[in-house]
mmCIF file of N, CA and C in Angstrom:
data_model
loop_
_atom_site.group_PDB
_atom_site.id
_atom_site.type_symbol
_atom_site.label_atom_id
_atom_site.label_comp_id
_atom_site.label_asym_id
_atom_site.label_seq_id
_atom_site.Cartn_x
_atom_site.Cartn_y
_atom_site.Cartn_z
ATOM 1 N N UNK O 1 0.848 -1.192 0.000
ATOM 2 C CA UNK O 1 0.000 0.000 0.000
ATOM 3 C C UNK O 1 0.887 1.246 0.000
ATOM 4 N N UNK O 2 0.625 2.151 -0.926
ATOM 5 C CA UNK O 2 1.421 3.371 -0.992
ATOM 6 C C UNK O 2 0.809 4.447 -0.118
ATOM 7 N N UNK O 3 1.658 5.302 0.385
ATOM 8 C CA UNK O 3 1.204 6.408 1.234
ATOM 9 C C UNK O 3 0.425 7.408 0.388
ATOM 10 N N UNK O 4 -0.573 8.066 0.983
ATOM 11 C CA UNK O 4 -1.323 9.073 0.227
ATOM 12 C C UNK O 4 -0.437 10.268 -0.109
ATOM 13 N N UNK O 5 -0.858 11.016 -1.090
ATOM 14 C CA UNK O 5 -0.170 12.237 -1.475
ATOM 15 C C UNK O 5 -0.014 13.140 -0.256
ATOM 16 N N UNK O 6 1.205 13.629 -0.045
ATOM 17 C CA UNK O 6 1.475 14.573 1.038
ATOM 18 C C UNK O 6 1.312 15.978 0.474
ATOM 19 N N UNK O 7 0.335 16.708 0.997
ATOM 20 C CA UNK O 7 0.057 18.074 0.552
ATOM 21 C C UNK O 7 0.547 19.020 1.638
ATOM 22 N N UNK O 8 1.542 19.818 1.310
ATOM 23 C CA UNK O 8 2.136 20.768 2.252
ATOM 24 C C UNK O 8 1.681 22.160 1.842
ATOM 25 N N UNK O 9 0.959 22.814 2.739
ATOM 26 C CA UNK O 9 0.358 24.108 2.421
ATOM 27 C C UNK O 9 1.113 25.225 3.150
ATOM 28 N N UNK O 10 1.564 26.193 2.386
ATOM 29 C CA UNK O 10 2.249 27.382 2.893
ATOM 30 C C UNK O 10 1.171 28.341 3.399
ATOM 31 N N UNK O 11 0.851 28.239 4.694
ATOM 32 C CA UNK O 11 -0.268 29.005 5.254
ATOM 33 C C UNK O 11 -0.123 30.501 5.006
ATOM 34 N N UNK O 12 1.040 31.061 5.297
ATOM 35 C CA UNK O 12 1.222 32.511 5.153
ATOM 36 C C UNK O 12 1.001 32.947 3.713
ATOM 37 N N UNK O 13 1.498 32.171 2.766
ATOM 38 C CA UNK O 13 1.391 32.540 1.368
ATOM 39 C C UNK O 13 -0.041 32.396 0.867
ATOM 40 N N UNK O 14 -0.714 31.312 1.246
ATOM 41 C CA UNK O 14 -2.085 31.101 0.792
ATOM 42 C C UNK O 14 -3.026 32.129 1.423
ATOM 43 N N UNK O 15 -2.892 32.354 2.726
ATOM 44 C CA UNK O 15 -3.723 33.357 3.405
ATOM 45 C C UNK O 15 -3.470 34.735 2.797
ATOM 46 N N UNK O 16 -2.212 35.049 2.534
ATOM 47 C CA UNK O 16 -1.851 36.353 2.001
ATOM 48 C C UNK O 16 -2.269 36.592 0.570
ATOM 49 N N UNK O 17 -2.725 35.546 -0.113
ATOM 50 C CA UNK O 17 -3.113 35.694 -1.521
ATOM 51 C C UNK O 17 -4.517 36.277 -1.685
ATOM 52 N N UNK O 18 -5.261 36.397 -0.583
ATOM 53 C CA UNK O 18 -6.621 36.928 -0.639
ATOM 54 C C UNK O 18 -6.704 38.159 0.272
ATOM 55 N N UNK O 19 -6.916 39.344 -0.293
ATOM 56 C CA UNK O 19 -6.947 40.560 0.523
ATOM 57 C C UNK O 19 -8.274 40.721 1.275
ATOM 58 N N UNK O 20 -8.448 39.897 2.310
ATOM 59 C CA UNK O 20 -9.704 39.907 3.065
ATOM 60 C C UNK O 20 -9.534 40.423 4.493
ATOM 61 N N UNK O 21 -8.439 41.132 4.749
ATOM 62 C CA UNK O 21 -8.189 41.655 6.082
ATOM 63 C C UNK O 21 -7.426 40.702 6.978
ATOM 64 N N UNK O 22 -6.851 39.661 6.408
ATOM 65 C CA UNK O 22 -6.123 38.636 7.182
ATOM 66 C C UNK O 22 -5.046 39.237 8.067
ATOM 67 N N UNK O 23 -4.476 40.364 7.660
ATOM 68 C CA UNK O 23 -3.361 40.974 8.397
ATOM 69 C C UNK O 23 -3.778 41.487 9.771
ATOM 70 N N UNK O 24 -5.076 41.668 9.971
ATOM 71 C CA UNK O 24 -5.562 42.101 11.294
ATOM 72 C C UNK O 24 -5.633 40.938 12.277
ATOM 73 N N UNK O 25 -5.694 39.702 11.771
ATOM 74 C CA UNK O 25 -5.799 38.521 12.621
ATOM 75 C C UNK O 25 -5.175 37.331 11.909
ATOM 76 N N UNK O 26 -3.848 37.294 11.920
ATOM 77 C CA UNK O 26 -3.131 36.229 11.212
ATOM 78 C C UNK O 26 -3.458 34.847 11.770
ATOM 79 N N UNK O 27 -3.587 34.748 13.086
ATOM 80 C CA UNK O 27 -3.921 33.481 13.731
ATOM 81 C C UNK O 27 -5.300 32.995 13.267
ATOM 82 N N UNK O 28 -6.284 33.880 13.312
ATOM 83 C CA UNK O 28 -7.639 33.532 12.880
ATOM 84 C C UNK O 28 -7.699 33.175 11.404
ATOM 85 N N UNK O 29 -6.940 33.876 10.585
ATOM 86 C CA UNK O 29 -6.913 33.578 9.150
ATOM 87 C C UNK O 29 -6.347 32.187 8.902
ATOM 88 N N UNK O 30 -5.306 31.810 9.634
ATOM 89 C CA UNK O 30 -4.724 30.471 9.496
ATOM 90 C C UNK O 30 -5.711 29.406 9.975
ATOM 91 N N UNK O 31 -6.458 29.703 11.039
ATOM 92 C CA UNK O 31 -7.480 28.757 11.508
ATOM 93 C C UNK O 31 -8.585 28.571 10.473
ATOM 94 N N UNK O 32 -8.999 29.648 9.846
ATOM 95 C CA UNK O 32 -10.041 29.534 8.811
ATOM 96 C C UNK O 32 -9.550 28.697 7.637
ATOM 97 N N UNK O 33 -8.297 28.889 7.230
ATOM 98 C CA UNK O 33 -7.727 28.086 6.152
ATOM 99 C C UNK O 33 -7.681 26.617 6.583
ATOM 100 N N UNK O 34 -7.203 26.366 7.791
ATOM 101 C CA UNK O 34 -7.136 24.994 8.315
ATOM 102 C C UNK O 34 -8.508 24.334 8.279
ATOM 103 N N UNK O 35 -9.523 25.054 8.752
ATOM 104 C CA UNK O 35 -10.869 24.493 8.809
ATOM 105 C C UNK O 35 -11.427 24.222 7.423
ATOM 106 N N UNK O 36 -11.151 25.107 6.487
ATOM 107 C CA UNK O 36 -11.605 24.897 5.109
ATOM 108 C C UNK O 36 -10.927 23.675 4.496
ATOM 109 N N UNK O 37 -9.628 23.522 4.754
ATOM 110 C CA UNK O 37 -8.906 22.353 4.244
ATOM 111 C C UNK O 37 -9.443 21.069 4.868
ATOM 112 N N UNK O 38 -9.798 21.115 6.148
ATOM 113 C CA UNK O 38 -10.324 19.931 6.828
ATOM 114 C C UNK O 38 -11.643 19.481 6.210
ATOM 115 N N UNK O 39 -12.444 20.437 5.757
ATOM 116 C CA UNK O 39 -13.739 20.116 5.150
ATOM 117 C C UNK O 39 -13.584 19.765 3.672
ATOM 118 N N UNK O 40 -12.841 20.577 2.928
ATOM 119 C CA UNK O 40 -12.753 20.438 1.475
ATOM 120 C C UNK O 40 -11.637 19.516 0.998
ATOM 121 N N UNK O 41 -10.630 19.265 1.842
ATOM 122 C CA UNK O 41 -9.476 18.505 1.387
ATOM 123 C C UNK O 41 -8.762 19.259 0.285
ATOM 124 N N UNK O 42 -8.312 18.531 -0.706
ATOM 125 C CA UNK O 42 -7.672 19.143 -1.867
ATOM 126 C C UNK O 42 -8.695 19.131 -3.000
ATOM 127 N N UNK O 43 -9.332 20.273 -3.276
ATOM 128 C CA UNK O 43 -10.375 20.309 -4.311
ATOM 129 C C UNK O 43 -9.891 19.710 -5.630
ATOM 130 N N UNK O 44 -10.760 18.898 -6.225
ATOM 131 C CA UNK O 44 -10.436 18.274 -7.501
ATOM 132 C C UNK O 44 -9.553 17.043 -7.383
ATOM 133 N N UNK O 45 -9.279 16.628 -6.151
ATOM 134 C CA UNK O 45 -8.420 15.459 -5.931
ATOM 135 C C UNK O 45 -9.189 14.478 -5.053
ATOM 136 N N UNK O 46 -9.897 13.529 -5.658
ATOM 137 C CA UNK O 46 -10.764 12.644 -4.880
ATOM 138 C C UNK O 46 -10.027 11.601 -4.029
ATOM 139 N N UNK O 47 -8.783 11.284 -4.382
ATOM 140 C CA UNK O 47 -8.045 10.282 -3.622
ATOM 141 C C UNK O 47 -7.674 10.824 -2.251
ATOM 142 N N UNK O 48 -7.426 9.928 -1.295
ATOM 143 C CA UNK O 48 -7.005 10.384 0.036
ATOM 144 C C UNK O 48 -5.685 11.162 -0.036
ATOM 145 N N UNK O 49 -5.596 12.188 0.777
ATOM 146 C CA UNK O 49 -4.375 12.984 0.883
ATOM 147 C C UNK O 49 -4.080 13.222 2.363
ATOM 148 N N UNK O 50 -2.829 13.485 2.660
ATOM 149 C CA UNK O 50 -2.438 13.924 3.995
ATOM 150 C C UNK O 50 -2.072 15.391 3.873
ATOM 151 N N UNK O 51 -2.777 16.238 4.612
ATOM 152 C CA UNK O 51 -2.544 17.682 4.517
ATOM 153 C C UNK O 51 -1.764 18.158 5.730
ATOM 154 N N UNK O 52 -0.672 18.878 5.448
ATOM 155 C CA UNK O 52 0.128 19.510 6.492
ATOM 156 C C UNK O 52 0.114 21.010 6.214
ATOM 157 N N UNK O 53 -0.385 21.770 7.181
ATOM 158 C CA UNK O 53 -0.439 23.224 7.073
ATOM 159 C C UNK O 53 0.739 23.784 7.858
ATOM 160 N N UNK O 54 1.680 24.405 7.172
ATOM 161 C CA UNK O 54 2.863 24.957 7.836
ATOM 162 C C UNK O 54 2.580 26.412 8.186
ATOM 163 N N UNK O 55 2.670 26.703 9.487
ATOM 164 C CA UNK O 55 2.418 28.053 9.992
ATOM 165 C C UNK O 55 3.689 28.613 10.615
ATOM 166 N N UNK O 56 3.731 29.931 10.690
ATOM 167 C CA UNK O 56 4.873 30.621 11.292
ATOM 168 C C UNK O 56 4.380 31.908 11.919
ATOM 169 N N UNK O 57 5.231 32.577 12.665
ATOM 170 C CA UNK O 57 4.895 33.870 13.250
ATOM 171 C C UNK O 57 3.676 33.813 14.144
ATOM 172 N N UNK O 58 2.765 34.769 13.959
ATOM 173 C CA UNK O 58 1.576 34.906 14.810
ATOM 174 C C UNK O 58 0.642 33.709 14.712
ATOM 175 N N UNK O 59 0.778 32.880 13.695
ATOM 176 C CA UNK O 59 -0.102 31.723 13.520
ATOM 177 C C UNK O 59 0.436 30.463 14.204
ATOM 178 N N UNK O 60 1.579 30.569 14.881
ATOM 179 C CA UNK O 60 2.189 29.375 15.479
ATOM 180 C C UNK O 60 1.302 28.642 16.478
ATOM 181 N N UNK O 61 0.343 29.305 17.090
ATOM 182 C CA UNK O 61 -0.506 28.646 18.079
ATOM 183 C C UNK O 61 -1.678 27.871 17.501
ATOM 184 N N UNK O 62 -1.830 27.863 16.179
ATOM 185 C CA UNK O 62 -2.934 27.146 15.546
ATOM 186 C C UNK O 62 -2.713 25.642 15.750
ATOM 187 N N UNK O 63 -3.768 24.952 16.156
ATOM 188 C CA UNK O 63 -3.661 23.525 16.457
ATOM 189 C C UNK O 63 -4.185 22.669 15.318
ATOM 190 N N UNK O 64 -3.732 21.422 15.305
ATOM 191 C CA UNK O 64 -4.196 20.447 14.321
ATOM 192 C C UNK O 64 -5.651 20.080 14.586
ATOM 193 N N UNK O 65 -6.325 19.646 13.532
ATOM 194 C CA UNK O 65 -7.689 19.127 13.617
ATOM 195 C C UNK O 65 -7.725 17.862 12.762
ATOM 196 N N UNK O 66 -8.740 17.017 12.937
ATOM 197 C CA UNK O 66 -8.824 15.842 12.067
ATOM 198 C C UNK O 66 -8.804 16.252 10.592
ATOM 199 N N UNK O 67 -7.909 15.663 9.850
ATOM 200 C CA UNK O 67 -7.783 15.954 8.425
ATOM 201 C C UNK O 67 -6.691 16.941 8.073
ATOM 202 N N UNK O 68 -6.209 17.707 9.065
ATOM 203 C CA UNK O 68 -5.146 18.681 8.796
ATOM 204 C C UNK O 68 -4.187 18.702 9.983
ATOM 205 N N UNK O 69 -2.946 18.329 9.701
ATOM 206 C CA UNK O 69 -1.907 18.436 10.723
ATOM 207 C C UNK O 69 -1.250 19.796 10.571
ATOM 208 N N UNK O 70 -1.193 20.543 11.663
ATOM 209 C CA UNK O 70 -0.553 21.856 11.636
ATOM 210 C C UNK O 70 0.866 21.694 12.143
ATOM 211 N N UNK O 71 1.816 22.193 11.382
ATOM 212 C CA UNK O 71 3.236 22.126 11.727
ATOM 213 C C UNK O 71 3.718 23.557 11.935
ATOM 214 N N UNK O 72 4.032 23.904 13.175
ATOM 215 C CA UNK O 72 4.516 25.248 13.497
ATOM 216 C C UNK O 72 6.017 25.303 13.244
ATOM 217 N N UNK O 73 6.407 26.057 12.249
ATOM 218 C CA UNK O 73 7.826 26.173 11.906
ATOM 219 C C UNK O 73 8.562 26.890 13.032
ATOM 220 N N UNK O 74 9.658 26.291 13.521
ATOM 221 C CA UNK O 74 10.407 26.949 14.590
ATOM 222 C C UNK O 74 11.123 28.210 14.109
ATOM 223 N N UNK O 75 11.378 28.287 12.819
ATOM 224 C CA UNK O 75 12.026 29.454 12.217
ATOM 225 C C UNK O 75 11.279 29.808 10.949
ATOM 226 N N UNK O 76 11.971 29.709 9.834
ATOM 227 C CA UNK O 76 11.387 30.013 8.531
ATOM 228 C C UNK O 76 10.397 28.925 8.101
ATOM 229 N N UNK O 77 9.205 29.346 7.723
ATOM 230 C CA UNK O 77 8.225 28.399 7.203
ATOM 231 C C UNK O 77 8.718 27.749 5.925
ATOM 232 N N UNK O 78 9.401 28.521 5.070
ATOM 233 C CA UNK O 78 9.931 27.967 3.826
ATOM 234 C C UNK O 78 10.934 26.855 4.118
ATOM 235 N N UNK O 79 11.829 27.097 5.069
ATOM 236 C CA UNK O 79 12.814 26.073 5.409
ATOM 237 C C UNK O 79 12.130 24.815 5.931
ATOM 238 N N UNK O 80 11.078 24.977 6.729
ATOM 239 C CA UNK O 80 10.366 23.815 7.272
ATOM 240 C C UNK O 80 9.691 23.028 6.164
ATOM 241 N N UNK O 81 9.107 23.709 5.182
ATOM 242 C CA UNK O 81 8.462 23.006 4.073
ATOM 243 C C UNK O 81 9.476 22.225 3.252
ATOM 244 N N UNK O 82 10.650 22.799 3.041
ATOM 245 C CA UNK O 82 11.718 22.099 2.327
ATOM 246 C C UNK O 82 12.125 20.856 3.124
ATOM 247 N N UNK O 83 12.229 20.976 4.448
ATOM 248 C CA UNK O 83 12.557 19.827 5.295
ATOM 249 C C UNK O 83 11.506 18.728 5.161
ATOM 250 N N UNK O 84 10.237 19.101 5.190
ATOM 251 C CA UNK O 84 9.166 18.115 5.078
ATOM 252 C C UNK O 84 9.225 17.368 3.751
ATOM 253 N N UNK O 85 9.498 18.082 2.677
ATOM 254 C CA UNK O 85 9.629 17.433 1.371
ATOM 255 C C UNK O 85 10.820 16.471 1.405
ATOM 256 N N UNK O 86 11.937 16.919 1.965
ATOM 257 C CA UNK O 86 13.111 16.063 2.058
ATOM 258 C C UNK O 86 12.866 14.818 2.887
ATOM 259 N N UNK O 87 12.106 14.960 3.984
ATOM 260 C CA UNK O 87 11.799 13.835 4.863
ATOM 261 C C UNK O 87 10.847 12.842 4.211
ATOM 262 N N UNK O 88 10.104 13.273 3.201
ATOM 263 C CA UNK O 88 9.108 12.409 2.553
ATOM 264 C C UNK O 88 9.744 11.322 1.694
ATOM 265 N N UNK O 89 11.006 11.494 1.350
ATOM 266 C CA UNK O 89 11.677 10.487 0.528
ATOM 267 C C UNK O 89 11.026 10.357 -0.831
ATOM 268 N N UNK O 90 10.615 9.119 -1.176
ATOM 269 C CA UNK O 90 10.005 8.854 -2.485
ATOM 270 C C UNK O 90 8.500 9.106 -2.513
ATOM 271 N N UNK O 91 7.942 9.470 -1.386
ATOM 272 C CA UNK O 91 6.502 9.716 -1.310
ATOM 273 C C UNK O 91 6.136 10.926 -2.162
ATOM 274 N N UNK O 92 5.054 10.847 -2.925
ATOM 275 C CA UNK O 92 4.662 12.011 -3.730
ATOM 276 C C UNK O 92 4.241 13.188 -2.842
ATOM 277 N N UNK O 93 4.723 14.379 -3.211
ATOM 278 C CA UNK O 93 4.438 15.597 -2.444
ATOM 279 C C UNK O 93 3.926 16.680 -3.376
ATOM 280 N N UNK O 94 3.009 17.470 -2.853
ATOM 281 C CA UNK O 94 2.511 18.653 -3.536
ATOM 282 C C UNK O 94 2.633 19.805 -2.551
ATOM 283 N N UNK O 95 3.330 20.858 -2.940
ATOM 284 C CA UNK O 95 3.485 22.038 -2.092
ATOM 285 C C UNK O 95 2.616 23.142 -2.678
ATOM 286 N N UNK O 96 1.749 23.708 -1.832
ATOM 287 C CA UNK O 96 0.841 24.767 -2.272
ATOM 288 C C UNK O 96 1.421 26.099 -1.822
ATOM 289 N N UNK O 97 1.904 26.880 -2.799
ATOM 290 C CA UNK O 97 2.521 28.181 -2.545
ATOM 291 C C UNK O 97 2.626 28.952 -3.855
ATOM 292 N N UNK O 98 2.791 30.258 -3.741
ATOM 293 C CA UNK O 98 3.081 31.090 -4.911
ATOM 294 C C UNK O 98 4.503 31.634 -4.816
ATOM 295 N N UNK O 99 5.215 31.282 -3.763
ATOM 296 C CA UNK O 99 6.563 31.787 -3.523
ATOM 297 C C UNK O 99 7.538 31.158 -4.529
ATOM 298 N N UNK O 100 8.101 31.979 -5.396
ATOM 299 C CA UNK O 100 8.967 31.471 -6.472
ATOM 300 C C UNK O 100 10.189 30.726 -5.948
ATOM 301 N N UNK O 101 10.849 31.287 -4.961
ATOM 302 C CA UNK O 101 12.046 30.649 -4.431
ATOM 303 C C UNK O 101 11.705 29.323 -3.753
ATOM 304 N N UNK O 102 10.619 29.279 -3.017
ATOM 305 C CA UNK O 102 10.193 28.025 -2.390
ATOM 306 C C UNK O 102 9.844 26.992 -3.457
ATOM 307 N N UNK O 103 9.157 27.418 -4.500
ATOM 308 C CA UNK O 103 8.840 26.501 -5.599
ATOM 309 C C UNK O 103 10.115 25.881 -6.166
ATOM 310 N N UNK O 104 11.116 26.719 -6.393
ATOM 311 C CA UNK O 104 12.384 26.220 -6.934
ATOM 312 C C UNK O 104 12.999 25.197 -5.995
ATOM 313 N N UNK O 105 13.037 25.512 -4.718
ATOM 314 C CA UNK O 105 13.682 24.629 -3.741
ATOM 315 C C UNK O 105 12.978 23.274 -3.638
ATOM 316 N N UNK O 106 11.654 23.262 -3.618
ATOM 317 C CA UNK O 106 10.957 21.978 -3.442
ATOM 318 C C UNK O 106 10.900 21.160 -4.728
ATOM 319 N N UNK O 107 10.845 21.824 -5.886
ATOM 320 C CA UNK O 107 10.850 21.046 -7.129
ATOM 321 C C UNK O 107 12.205 20.383 -7.348
ATOM 322 N N UNK O 108 13.278 21.006 -6.862
ATOM 323 C CA UNK O 108 14.599 20.370 -6.943
ATOM 324 C C UNK O 108 14.635 19.071 -6.141
ATOM 325 N N UNK O 109 13.767 18.958 -5.154
ATOM 326 C CA UNK O 109 13.686 17.748 -4.329
ATOM 327 C C UNK O 109 12.641 16.758 -4.853
ATOM 328 N N UNK O 110 11.979 17.115 -5.957
ATOM 329 C CA UNK O 110 11.026 16.204 -6.577
ATOM 330 C C UNK O 110 9.563 16.479 -6.295
ATOM 331 N N UNK O 111 9.252 17.530 -5.559
ATOM 332 C CA UNK O 111 7.851 17.849 -5.261
ATOM 333 C C UNK O 111 7.194 18.543 -6.448
ATOM 334 N N UNK O 112 5.886 18.390 -6.525
ATOM 335 C CA UNK O 112 5.076 19.159 -7.462
ATOM 336 C C UNK O 112 4.657 20.428 -6.725
ATOM 337 N N UNK O 113 4.247 21.449 -7.467
ATOM 338 C CA UNK O 113 3.762 22.674 -6.830
ATOM 339 C C UNK O 113 2.442 23.096 -7.449
ATOM 340 N N UNK O 114 1.641 23.773 -6.636
ATOM 341 C CA UNK O 114 0.382 24.343 -7.099
ATOM 342 C C UNK O 114 0.227 25.688 -6.419
ATOM 343 N N UNK O 115 -0.469 26.592 -7.061
ATOM 344 C CA UNK O 115 -0.667 27.912 -6.500
ATOM 345 C C UNK O 115 -1.793 27.945 -5.473
ATOM 346 N N UNK O 116 -1.926 29.059 -4.759
ATOM 347 C CA UNK O 116 -2.964 29.205 -3.739
ATOM 348 C C UNK O 116 -4.382 28.959 -4.249
ATOM 349 N N UNK O 117 -4.630 29.234 -5.520
ATOM 350 C CA UNK O 117 -5.977 29.025 -6.066
ATOM 351 C C UNK O 117 -6.411 27.566 -5.981
ATOM 352 N N UNK O 118 -5.446 26.651 -5.899
ATOM 353 C CA UNK O 118 -5.799 25.228 -5.845
ATOM 354 C C UNK O 118 -6.510 24.860 -4.545
ATOM 355 N N UNK O 119 -6.377 25.700 -3.508
ATOM 356 C CA UNK O 119 -7.072 25.429 -2.243
ATOM 357 C C UNK O 119 -8.011 26.568 -1.838
ATOM 358 N N UNK O 120 -7.948 27.695 -2.519
ATOM 359 C CA UNK O 120 -8.853 28.814 -2.223
ATOM 360 C C UNK O 120 -10.104 28.677 -3.060
ATOM 361 N N UNK O 121 -11.203 29.097 -2.505
ATOM 362 C CA UNK O 121 -12.465 29.055 -3.264
ATOM 363 C C UNK O 121 -12.558 30.254 -4.151
#
């Protein structure tokens, strides 16, 4: 049995892609994203996935819920996402971000990338 697709979501980048006032409550914005991911999963992807939401800064206190594991980056969220891809080995990974440098770093490790629209409504 193969492991499900590992979906690593760049919380700061995805939240920041929608100008809805997220900057007034970064923690709450990350929680709303987490909750939406827990309900919707990865839209357009019917197979089981494992979702990891990487948070940093003011969102570090966001907790995991069934369907979404929250990983609080001790430093740079980008560095933590690169670590997670590296730790996945041969397991298929999808990183959700619009950050060009992060995209470059994770694709060099074999991950696929998708933009914030892939998880935003």
